[in-house]
mmCIF file of C-alpha atoms and ligand atoms in Angstrom:
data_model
loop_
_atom_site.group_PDB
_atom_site.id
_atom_site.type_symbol
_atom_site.label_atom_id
_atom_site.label_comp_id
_atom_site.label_asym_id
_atom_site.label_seq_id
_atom_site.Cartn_x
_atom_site.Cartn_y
_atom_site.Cartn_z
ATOM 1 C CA UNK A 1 0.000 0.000 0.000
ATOM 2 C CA UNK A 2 2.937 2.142 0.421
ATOM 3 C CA UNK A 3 6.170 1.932 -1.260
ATOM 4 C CA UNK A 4 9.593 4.194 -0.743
ATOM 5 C CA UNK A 5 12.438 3.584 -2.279
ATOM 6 C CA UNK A 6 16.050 5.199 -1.737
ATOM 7 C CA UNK A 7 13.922 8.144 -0.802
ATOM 8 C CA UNK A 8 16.276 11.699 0.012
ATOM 9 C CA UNK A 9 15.942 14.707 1.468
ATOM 10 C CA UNK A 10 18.103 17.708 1.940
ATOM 11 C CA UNK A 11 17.419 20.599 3.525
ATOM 12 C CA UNK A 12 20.529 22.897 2.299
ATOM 13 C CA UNK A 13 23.586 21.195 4.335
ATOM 14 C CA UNK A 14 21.344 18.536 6.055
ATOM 15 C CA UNK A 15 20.270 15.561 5.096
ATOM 16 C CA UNK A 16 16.860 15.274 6.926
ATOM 17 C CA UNK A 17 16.375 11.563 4.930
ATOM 18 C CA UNK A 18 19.078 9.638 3.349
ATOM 19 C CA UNK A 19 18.031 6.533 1.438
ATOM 20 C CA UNK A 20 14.990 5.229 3.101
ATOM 21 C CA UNK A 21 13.432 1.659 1.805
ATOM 22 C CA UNK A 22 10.147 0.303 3.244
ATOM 23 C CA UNK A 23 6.979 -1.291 1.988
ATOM 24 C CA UNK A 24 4.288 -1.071 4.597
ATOM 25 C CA UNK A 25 1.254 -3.511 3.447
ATOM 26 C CA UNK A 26 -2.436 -3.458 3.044
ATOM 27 C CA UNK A 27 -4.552 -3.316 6.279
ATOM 28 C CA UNK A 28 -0.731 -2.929 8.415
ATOM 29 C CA UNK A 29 -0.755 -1.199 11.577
ATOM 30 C CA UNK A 30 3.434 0.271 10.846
ATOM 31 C CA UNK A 31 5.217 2.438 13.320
ATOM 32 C CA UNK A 32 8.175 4.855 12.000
ATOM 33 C CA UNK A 33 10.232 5.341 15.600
ATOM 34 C CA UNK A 34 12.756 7.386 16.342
ATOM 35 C CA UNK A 35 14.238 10.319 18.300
ATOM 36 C CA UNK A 36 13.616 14.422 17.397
ATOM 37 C CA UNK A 37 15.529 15.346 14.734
ATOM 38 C CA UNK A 38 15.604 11.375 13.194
ATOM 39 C CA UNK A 39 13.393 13.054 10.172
ATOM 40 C CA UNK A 40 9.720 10.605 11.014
ATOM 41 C CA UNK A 41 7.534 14.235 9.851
ATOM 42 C CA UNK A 42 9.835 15.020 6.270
ATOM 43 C CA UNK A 43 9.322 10.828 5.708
ATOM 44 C CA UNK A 44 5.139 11.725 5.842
ATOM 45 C CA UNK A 45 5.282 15.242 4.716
ATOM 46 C CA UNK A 46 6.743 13.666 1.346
ATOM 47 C CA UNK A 47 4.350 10.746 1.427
ATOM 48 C CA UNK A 48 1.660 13.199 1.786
ATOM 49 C CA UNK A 49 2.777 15.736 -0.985
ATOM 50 C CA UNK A 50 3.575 18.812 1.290
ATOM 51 C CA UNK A 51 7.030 18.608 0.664
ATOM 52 C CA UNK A 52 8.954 17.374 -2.326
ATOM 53 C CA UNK A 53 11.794 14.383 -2.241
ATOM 54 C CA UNK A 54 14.872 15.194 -3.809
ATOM 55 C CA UNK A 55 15.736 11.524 -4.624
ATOM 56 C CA UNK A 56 14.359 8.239 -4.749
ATOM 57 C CA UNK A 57 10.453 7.626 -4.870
ATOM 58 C CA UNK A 58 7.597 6.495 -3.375
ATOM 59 C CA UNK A 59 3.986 5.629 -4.276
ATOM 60 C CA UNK A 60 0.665 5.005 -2.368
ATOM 61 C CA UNK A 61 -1.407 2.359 -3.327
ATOM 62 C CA UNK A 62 0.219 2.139 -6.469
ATOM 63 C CA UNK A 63 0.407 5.990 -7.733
ATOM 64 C CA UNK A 64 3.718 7.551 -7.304
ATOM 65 C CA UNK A 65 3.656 10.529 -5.323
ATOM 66 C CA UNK A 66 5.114 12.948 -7.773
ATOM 67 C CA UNK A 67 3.941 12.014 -11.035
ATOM 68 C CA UNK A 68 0.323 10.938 -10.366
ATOM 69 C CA UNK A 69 -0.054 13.368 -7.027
ATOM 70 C CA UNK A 70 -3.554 13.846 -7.396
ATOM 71 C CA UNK A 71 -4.467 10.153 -7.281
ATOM 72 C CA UNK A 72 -1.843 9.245 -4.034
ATOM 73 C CA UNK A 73 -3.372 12.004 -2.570
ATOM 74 C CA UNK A 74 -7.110 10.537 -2.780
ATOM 75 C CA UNK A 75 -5.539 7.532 -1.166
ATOM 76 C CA UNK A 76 -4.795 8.838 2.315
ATOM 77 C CA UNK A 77 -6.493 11.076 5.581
ATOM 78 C CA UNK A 78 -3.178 12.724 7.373
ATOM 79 C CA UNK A 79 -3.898 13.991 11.089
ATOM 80 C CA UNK A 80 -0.762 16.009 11.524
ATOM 81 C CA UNK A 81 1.515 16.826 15.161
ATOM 82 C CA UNK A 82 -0.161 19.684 15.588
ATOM 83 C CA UNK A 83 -3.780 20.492 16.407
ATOM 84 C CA UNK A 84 -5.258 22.588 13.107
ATOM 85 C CA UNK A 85 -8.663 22.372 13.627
ATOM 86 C CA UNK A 86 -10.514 26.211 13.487
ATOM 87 C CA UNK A 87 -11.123 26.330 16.851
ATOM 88 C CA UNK A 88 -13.710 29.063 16.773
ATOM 89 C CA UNK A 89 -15.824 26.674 14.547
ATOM 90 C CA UNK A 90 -17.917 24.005 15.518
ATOM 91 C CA UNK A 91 -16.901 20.281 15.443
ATOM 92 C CA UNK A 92 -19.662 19.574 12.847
ATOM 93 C CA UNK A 93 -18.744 22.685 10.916
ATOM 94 C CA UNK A 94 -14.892 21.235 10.998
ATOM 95 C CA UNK A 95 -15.895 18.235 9.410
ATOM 96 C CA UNK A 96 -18.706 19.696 6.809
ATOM 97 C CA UNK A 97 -15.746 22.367 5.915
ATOM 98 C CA UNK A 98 -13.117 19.524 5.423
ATOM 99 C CA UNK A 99 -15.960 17.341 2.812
ATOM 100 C CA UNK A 100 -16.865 20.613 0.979
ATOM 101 C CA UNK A 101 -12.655 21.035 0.425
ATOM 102 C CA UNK A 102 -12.404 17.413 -0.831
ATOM 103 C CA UNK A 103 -15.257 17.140 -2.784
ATOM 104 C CA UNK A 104 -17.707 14.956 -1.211
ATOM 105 C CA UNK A 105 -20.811 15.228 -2.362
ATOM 106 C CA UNK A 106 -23.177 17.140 -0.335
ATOM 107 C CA UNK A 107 -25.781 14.225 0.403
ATOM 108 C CA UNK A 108 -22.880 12.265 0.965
ATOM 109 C CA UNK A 109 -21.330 14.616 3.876
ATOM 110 C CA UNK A 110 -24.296 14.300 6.121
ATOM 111 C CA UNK A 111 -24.426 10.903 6.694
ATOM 112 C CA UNK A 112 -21.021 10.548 6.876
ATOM 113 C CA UNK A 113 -20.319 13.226 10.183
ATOM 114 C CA UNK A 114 -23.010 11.041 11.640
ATOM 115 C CA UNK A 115 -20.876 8.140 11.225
ATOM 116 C CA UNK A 116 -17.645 9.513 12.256
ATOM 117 C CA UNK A 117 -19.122 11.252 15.290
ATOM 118 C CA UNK A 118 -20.594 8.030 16.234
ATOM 119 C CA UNK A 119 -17.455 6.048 15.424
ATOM 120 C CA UNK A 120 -14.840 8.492 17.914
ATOM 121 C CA UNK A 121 -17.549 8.821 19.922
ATOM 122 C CA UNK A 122 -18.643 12.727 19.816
ATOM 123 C CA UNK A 123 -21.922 13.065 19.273
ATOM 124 C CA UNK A 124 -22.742 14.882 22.116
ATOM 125 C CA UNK A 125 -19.813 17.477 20.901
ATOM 126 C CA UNK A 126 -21.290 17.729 17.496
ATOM 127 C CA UNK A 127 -22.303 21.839 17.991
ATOM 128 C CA UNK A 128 -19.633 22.487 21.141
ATOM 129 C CA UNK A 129 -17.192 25.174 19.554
ATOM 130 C CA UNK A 130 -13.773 23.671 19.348
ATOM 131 C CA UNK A 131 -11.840 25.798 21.497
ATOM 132 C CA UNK A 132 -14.462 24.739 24.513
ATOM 133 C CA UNK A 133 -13.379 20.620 23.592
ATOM 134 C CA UNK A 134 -10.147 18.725 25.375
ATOM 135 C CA UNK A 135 -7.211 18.354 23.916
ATOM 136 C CA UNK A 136 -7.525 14.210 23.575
ATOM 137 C CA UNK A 137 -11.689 15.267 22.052
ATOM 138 C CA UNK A 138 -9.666 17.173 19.429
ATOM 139 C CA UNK A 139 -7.490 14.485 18.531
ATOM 140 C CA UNK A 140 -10.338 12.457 17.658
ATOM 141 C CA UNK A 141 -11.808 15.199 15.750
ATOM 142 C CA UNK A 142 -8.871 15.308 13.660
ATOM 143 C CA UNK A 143 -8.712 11.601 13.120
ATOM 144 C CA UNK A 144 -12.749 11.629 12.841
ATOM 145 C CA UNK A 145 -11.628 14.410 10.129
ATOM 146 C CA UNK A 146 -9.160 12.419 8.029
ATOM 147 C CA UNK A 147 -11.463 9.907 7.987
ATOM 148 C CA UNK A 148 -14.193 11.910 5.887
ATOM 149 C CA UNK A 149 -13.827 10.864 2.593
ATOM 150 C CA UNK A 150 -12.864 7.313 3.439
ATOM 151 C CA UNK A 151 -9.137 7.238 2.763
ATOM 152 C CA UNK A 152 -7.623 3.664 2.910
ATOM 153 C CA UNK A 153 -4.209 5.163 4.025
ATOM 154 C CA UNK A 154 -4.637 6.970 7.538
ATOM 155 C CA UNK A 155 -1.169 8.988 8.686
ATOM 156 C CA UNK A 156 -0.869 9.558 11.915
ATOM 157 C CA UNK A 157 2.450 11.913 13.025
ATOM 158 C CA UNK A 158 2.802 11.478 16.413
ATOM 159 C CA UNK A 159 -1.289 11.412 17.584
ATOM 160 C CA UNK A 160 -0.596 11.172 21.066
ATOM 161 C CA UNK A 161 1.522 13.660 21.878
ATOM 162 C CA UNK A 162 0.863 16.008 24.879
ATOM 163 C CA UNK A 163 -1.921 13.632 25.795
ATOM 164 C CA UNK A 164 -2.014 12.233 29.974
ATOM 165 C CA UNK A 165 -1.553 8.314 29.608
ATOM 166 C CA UNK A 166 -5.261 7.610 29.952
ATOM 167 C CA UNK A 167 -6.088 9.716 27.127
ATOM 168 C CA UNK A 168 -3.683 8.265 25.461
ATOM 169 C CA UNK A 169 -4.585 4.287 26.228
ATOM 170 C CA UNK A 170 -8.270 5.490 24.743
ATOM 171 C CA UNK A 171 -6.728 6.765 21.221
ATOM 172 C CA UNK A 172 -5.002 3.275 21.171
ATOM 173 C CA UNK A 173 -7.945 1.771 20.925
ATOM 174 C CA UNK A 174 -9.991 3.813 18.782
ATOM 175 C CA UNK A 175 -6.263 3.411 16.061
ATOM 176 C CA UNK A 176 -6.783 0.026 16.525
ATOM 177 C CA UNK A 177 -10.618 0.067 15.371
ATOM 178 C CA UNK A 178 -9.782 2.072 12.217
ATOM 179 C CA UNK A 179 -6.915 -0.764 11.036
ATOM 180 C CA UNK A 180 -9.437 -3.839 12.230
ATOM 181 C CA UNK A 181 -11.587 -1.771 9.598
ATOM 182 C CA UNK A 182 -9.072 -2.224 7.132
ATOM 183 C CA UNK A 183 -7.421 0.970 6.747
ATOM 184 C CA UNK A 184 -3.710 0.687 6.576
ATOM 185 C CA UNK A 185 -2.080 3.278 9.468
ATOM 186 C CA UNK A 186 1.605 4.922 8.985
ATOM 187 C CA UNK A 187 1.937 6.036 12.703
ATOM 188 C CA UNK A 188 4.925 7.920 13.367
ATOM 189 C CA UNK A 189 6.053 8.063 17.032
ATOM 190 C CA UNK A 190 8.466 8.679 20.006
ATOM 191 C CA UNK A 191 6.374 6.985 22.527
ATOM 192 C CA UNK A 192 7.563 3.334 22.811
ATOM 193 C CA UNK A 193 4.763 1.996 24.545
ATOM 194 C CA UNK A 194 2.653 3.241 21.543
ATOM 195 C CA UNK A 195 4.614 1.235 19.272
ATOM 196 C CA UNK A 196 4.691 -1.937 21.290
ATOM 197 C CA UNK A 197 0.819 -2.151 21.837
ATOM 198 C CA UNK A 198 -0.370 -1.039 18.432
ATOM 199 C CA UNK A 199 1.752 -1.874 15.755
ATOM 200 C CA UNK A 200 2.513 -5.118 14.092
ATOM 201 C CA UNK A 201 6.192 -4.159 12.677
ATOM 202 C CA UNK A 202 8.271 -1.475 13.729
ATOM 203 C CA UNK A 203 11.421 0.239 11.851
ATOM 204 C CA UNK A 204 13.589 2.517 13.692
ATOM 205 C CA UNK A 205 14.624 5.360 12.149
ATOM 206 C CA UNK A 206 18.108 7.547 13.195
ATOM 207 C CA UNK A 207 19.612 10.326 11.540
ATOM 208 C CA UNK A 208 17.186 9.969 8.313
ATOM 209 C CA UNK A 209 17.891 5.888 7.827
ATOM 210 C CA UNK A 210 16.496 3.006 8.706
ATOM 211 C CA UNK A 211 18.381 1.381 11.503
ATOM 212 C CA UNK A 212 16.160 -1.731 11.952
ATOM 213 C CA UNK A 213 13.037 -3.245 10.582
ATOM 214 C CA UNK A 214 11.327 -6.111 12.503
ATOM 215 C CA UNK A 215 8.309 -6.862 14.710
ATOM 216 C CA UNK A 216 8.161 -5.387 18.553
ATOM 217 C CA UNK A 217 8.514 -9.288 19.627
ATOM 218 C CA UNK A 218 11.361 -10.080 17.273
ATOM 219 C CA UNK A 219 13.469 -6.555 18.337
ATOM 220 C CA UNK A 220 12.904 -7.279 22.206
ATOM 221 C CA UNK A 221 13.243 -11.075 22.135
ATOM 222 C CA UNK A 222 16.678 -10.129 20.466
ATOM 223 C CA UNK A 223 17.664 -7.945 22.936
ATOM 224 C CA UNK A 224 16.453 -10.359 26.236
ATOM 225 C CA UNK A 225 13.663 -11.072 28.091
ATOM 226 C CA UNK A 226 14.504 -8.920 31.442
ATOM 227 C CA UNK A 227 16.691 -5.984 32.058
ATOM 228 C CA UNK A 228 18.056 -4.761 35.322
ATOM 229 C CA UNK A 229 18.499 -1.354 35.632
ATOM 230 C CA UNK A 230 21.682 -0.210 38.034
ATOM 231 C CA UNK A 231 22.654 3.136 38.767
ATOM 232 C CA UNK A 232 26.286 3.867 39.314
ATOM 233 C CA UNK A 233 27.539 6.790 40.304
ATOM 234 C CA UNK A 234 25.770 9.575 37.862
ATOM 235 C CA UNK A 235 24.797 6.779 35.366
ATOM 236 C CA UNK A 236 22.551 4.024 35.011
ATOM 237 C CA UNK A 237 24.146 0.745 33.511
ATOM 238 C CA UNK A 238 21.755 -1.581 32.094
ATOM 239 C CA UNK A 239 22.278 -5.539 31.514
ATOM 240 C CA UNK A 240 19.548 -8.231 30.068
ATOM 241 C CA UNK A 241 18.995 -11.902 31.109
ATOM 242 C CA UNK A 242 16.807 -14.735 29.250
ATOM 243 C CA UNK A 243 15.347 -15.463 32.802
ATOM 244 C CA UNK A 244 14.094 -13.467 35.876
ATOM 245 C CA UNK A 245 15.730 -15.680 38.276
ATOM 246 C CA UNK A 246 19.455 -14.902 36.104
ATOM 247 C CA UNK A 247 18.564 -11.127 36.758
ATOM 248 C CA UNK A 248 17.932 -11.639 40.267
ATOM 249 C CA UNK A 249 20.679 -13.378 40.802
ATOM 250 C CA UNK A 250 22.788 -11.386 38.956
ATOM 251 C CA UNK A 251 21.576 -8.315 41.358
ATOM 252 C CA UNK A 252 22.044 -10.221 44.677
ATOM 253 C CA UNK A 253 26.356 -9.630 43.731
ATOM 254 C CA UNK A 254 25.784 -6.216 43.518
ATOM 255 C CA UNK A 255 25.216 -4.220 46.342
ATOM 256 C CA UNK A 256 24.255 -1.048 44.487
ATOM 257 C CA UNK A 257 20.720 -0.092 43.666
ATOM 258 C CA UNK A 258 19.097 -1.643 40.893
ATOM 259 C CA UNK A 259 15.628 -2.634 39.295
ATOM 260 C CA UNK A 260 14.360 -5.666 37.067
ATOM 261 C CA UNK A 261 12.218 -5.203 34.217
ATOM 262 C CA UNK A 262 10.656 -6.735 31.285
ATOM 263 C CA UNK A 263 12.676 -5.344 28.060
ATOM 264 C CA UNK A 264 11.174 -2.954 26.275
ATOM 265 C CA UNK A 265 11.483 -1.669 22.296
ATOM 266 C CA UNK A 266 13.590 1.387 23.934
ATOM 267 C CA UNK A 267 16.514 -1.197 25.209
ATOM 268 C CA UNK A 268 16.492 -2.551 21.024
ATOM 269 C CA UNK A 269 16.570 0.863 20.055
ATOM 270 C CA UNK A 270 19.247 1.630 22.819
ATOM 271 C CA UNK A 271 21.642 -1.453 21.626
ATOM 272 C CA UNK A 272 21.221 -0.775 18.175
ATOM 273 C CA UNK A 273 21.837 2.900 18.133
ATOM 274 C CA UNK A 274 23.396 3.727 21.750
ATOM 275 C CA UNK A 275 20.678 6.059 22.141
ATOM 276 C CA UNK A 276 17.239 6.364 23.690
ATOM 277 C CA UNK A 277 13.880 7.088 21.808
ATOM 278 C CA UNK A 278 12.781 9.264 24.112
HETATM 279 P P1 ATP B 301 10.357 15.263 15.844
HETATM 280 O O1 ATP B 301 10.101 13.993 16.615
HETATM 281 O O2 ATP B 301 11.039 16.304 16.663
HETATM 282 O O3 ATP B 301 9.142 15.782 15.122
HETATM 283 P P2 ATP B 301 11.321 14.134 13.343
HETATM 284 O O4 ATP B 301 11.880 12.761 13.458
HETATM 285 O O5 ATP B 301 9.952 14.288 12.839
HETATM 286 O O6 ATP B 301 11.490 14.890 14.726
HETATM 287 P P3 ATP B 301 12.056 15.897 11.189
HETATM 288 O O7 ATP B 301 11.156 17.012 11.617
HETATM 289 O O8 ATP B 301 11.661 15.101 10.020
HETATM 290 O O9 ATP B 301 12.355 14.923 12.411
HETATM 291 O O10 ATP B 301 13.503 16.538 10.931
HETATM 292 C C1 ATP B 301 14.599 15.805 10.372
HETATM 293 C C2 ATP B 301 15.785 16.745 10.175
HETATM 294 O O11 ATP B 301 15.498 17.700 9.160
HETATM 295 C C3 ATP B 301 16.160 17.530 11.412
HETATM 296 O O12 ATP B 301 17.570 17.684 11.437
HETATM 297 C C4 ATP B 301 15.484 18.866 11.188
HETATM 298 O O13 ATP B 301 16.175 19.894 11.859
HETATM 299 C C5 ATP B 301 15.600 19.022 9.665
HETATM 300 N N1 ATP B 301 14.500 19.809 9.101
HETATM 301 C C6 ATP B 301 13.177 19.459 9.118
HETATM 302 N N2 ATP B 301 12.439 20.383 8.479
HETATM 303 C C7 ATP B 301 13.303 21.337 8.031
HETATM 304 C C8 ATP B 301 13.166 22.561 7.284
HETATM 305 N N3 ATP B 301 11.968 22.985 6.853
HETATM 306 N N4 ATP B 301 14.278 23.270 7.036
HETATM 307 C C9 ATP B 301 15.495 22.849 7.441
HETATM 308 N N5 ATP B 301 15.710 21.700 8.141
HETATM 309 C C10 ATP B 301 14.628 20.954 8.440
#
């Protein structure tokens, strides 16, 4: 459903992407992970047509982004990082606004806020101004929104962010309704968590490449199956064990503090990159 290949992109001196390859399938939950700066918003703002690639190419479901823009366009919803919703409109007028701008037919519209309203369950919100709604209601306006006209590619750059964790937990699930509905979901994120519950395969992205590629299972059940945790002096040292009981033993030589954990995608992401995510 989407397709890059060797895909660039320089900003002057920098290069924000530097040969990216990945093929994200139909109905795939994917998440694009990596640290500020690693270049996750130029990889969608190319995918999406706000910015052009300087090399390479990529196409979604089957139209190449450059040469047949107007039909990859039609093929995807985008609910950016930041909240753009006219927030001295109503929600309903948000949404009628958006299907007026693509087209929809005007019949068509009505029904279709019902839906979505129903679906991110809003309906109560449906003439509440924007400004007056939370910031995790607004989030699913703007997914509710890039949803309109029934896109079978749904972006998501970082949808969580700024959210408390509840909030959060209850956007999981309604991502996870819209890809059990078949749409395919590019979710770019530096929450790890987020990756781990939602998505089915991960790649890891540092420095505009792709450092690894795999499922959360695969990534962490390379890494170990529990890390302790020990701080020394101003650091924190961090070693992994295929068993609990290896951990705890490990620990019980050391008189320093420490904790035990299950490993996480952040400890694959640490070994492969020395870096954290977050
Ligand atoms: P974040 O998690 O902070 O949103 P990101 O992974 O989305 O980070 P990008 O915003 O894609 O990263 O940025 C990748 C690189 O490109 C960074 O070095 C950034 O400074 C640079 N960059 C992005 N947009 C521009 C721009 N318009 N002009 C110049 N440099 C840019």
């Amino acid at each position: 459903m989407i397709r890059i290949t060797n895909l660039k992109k320089n900003y002057g001196e920098v290069a924000a992407l530097a040969g990216i390859n990945l093929t994200v399938n139909e109905g795939e939950l994917f998440a694009y992970l990596g640290p500020n700066g690693a270049g996750k918003t130029t990889t969608i703002r190319i995918l999406t047509g706000l910015t052009r690639l300087s090399g390479g190419s990529a196409r979604l479901g089957g139209h190449d982004i450059e040469t047949e823009t107007l039909a990859a366009k039609r093929q995807y919803g985008l609910v950016p990082q930041h909240i753009n919703l006219d927030s001295e409109l109503t929600v309903h007028e948000n949404l009628l606004i958006h299907g007026r701008l693509y087209h929809m037919r005007r019949q068509a519209i009505g029904p279709r806020i019902d839906e979505l309203l129903g679906y991110i369950e809003l309906e109560e919100k449906r003439h509440t101004l924007v400004k007056k709604l939370s910031g995790g209601m607004k989030r699913r306006v703007m997914i509710a929104r890039a949803l309109l006209h029934a896109p079978s590619i749904l972006f998501l750059d970082e949808p969580t962010v700024g959210l408390d964790a509840a909030i959060r937990r209850r956007l999981w699930g309604l991502i996870k309704k819209i890809q059990q509905d078949g749409v395919t979901i590019f979710l770019t994120t530096h929450y790890i968590e987020e990756a781990e519950f939602l998505a089915k395969r991960v790649a890891f992205i540092d420095k505009g490449r792709i450092v690894g590629l795999d499922t959360p299972q695969h990534f962490m059940a390379a890494v170990g199956r529990w890390a302790m945790d020990r701080f020394e002096g101003d650091g924190m040292q961090t070693a992994y064990f295929e068993t609990q009981e290896a951990a705890k033993a490990y620990a019980a030589e050391h008189h320093s503090g420490f904790s035990i954990r299950r490993v996480n995608l952040e400890d694959a992401f640490l070994k492969m990159t020395g870096k954290k995510v977050q």
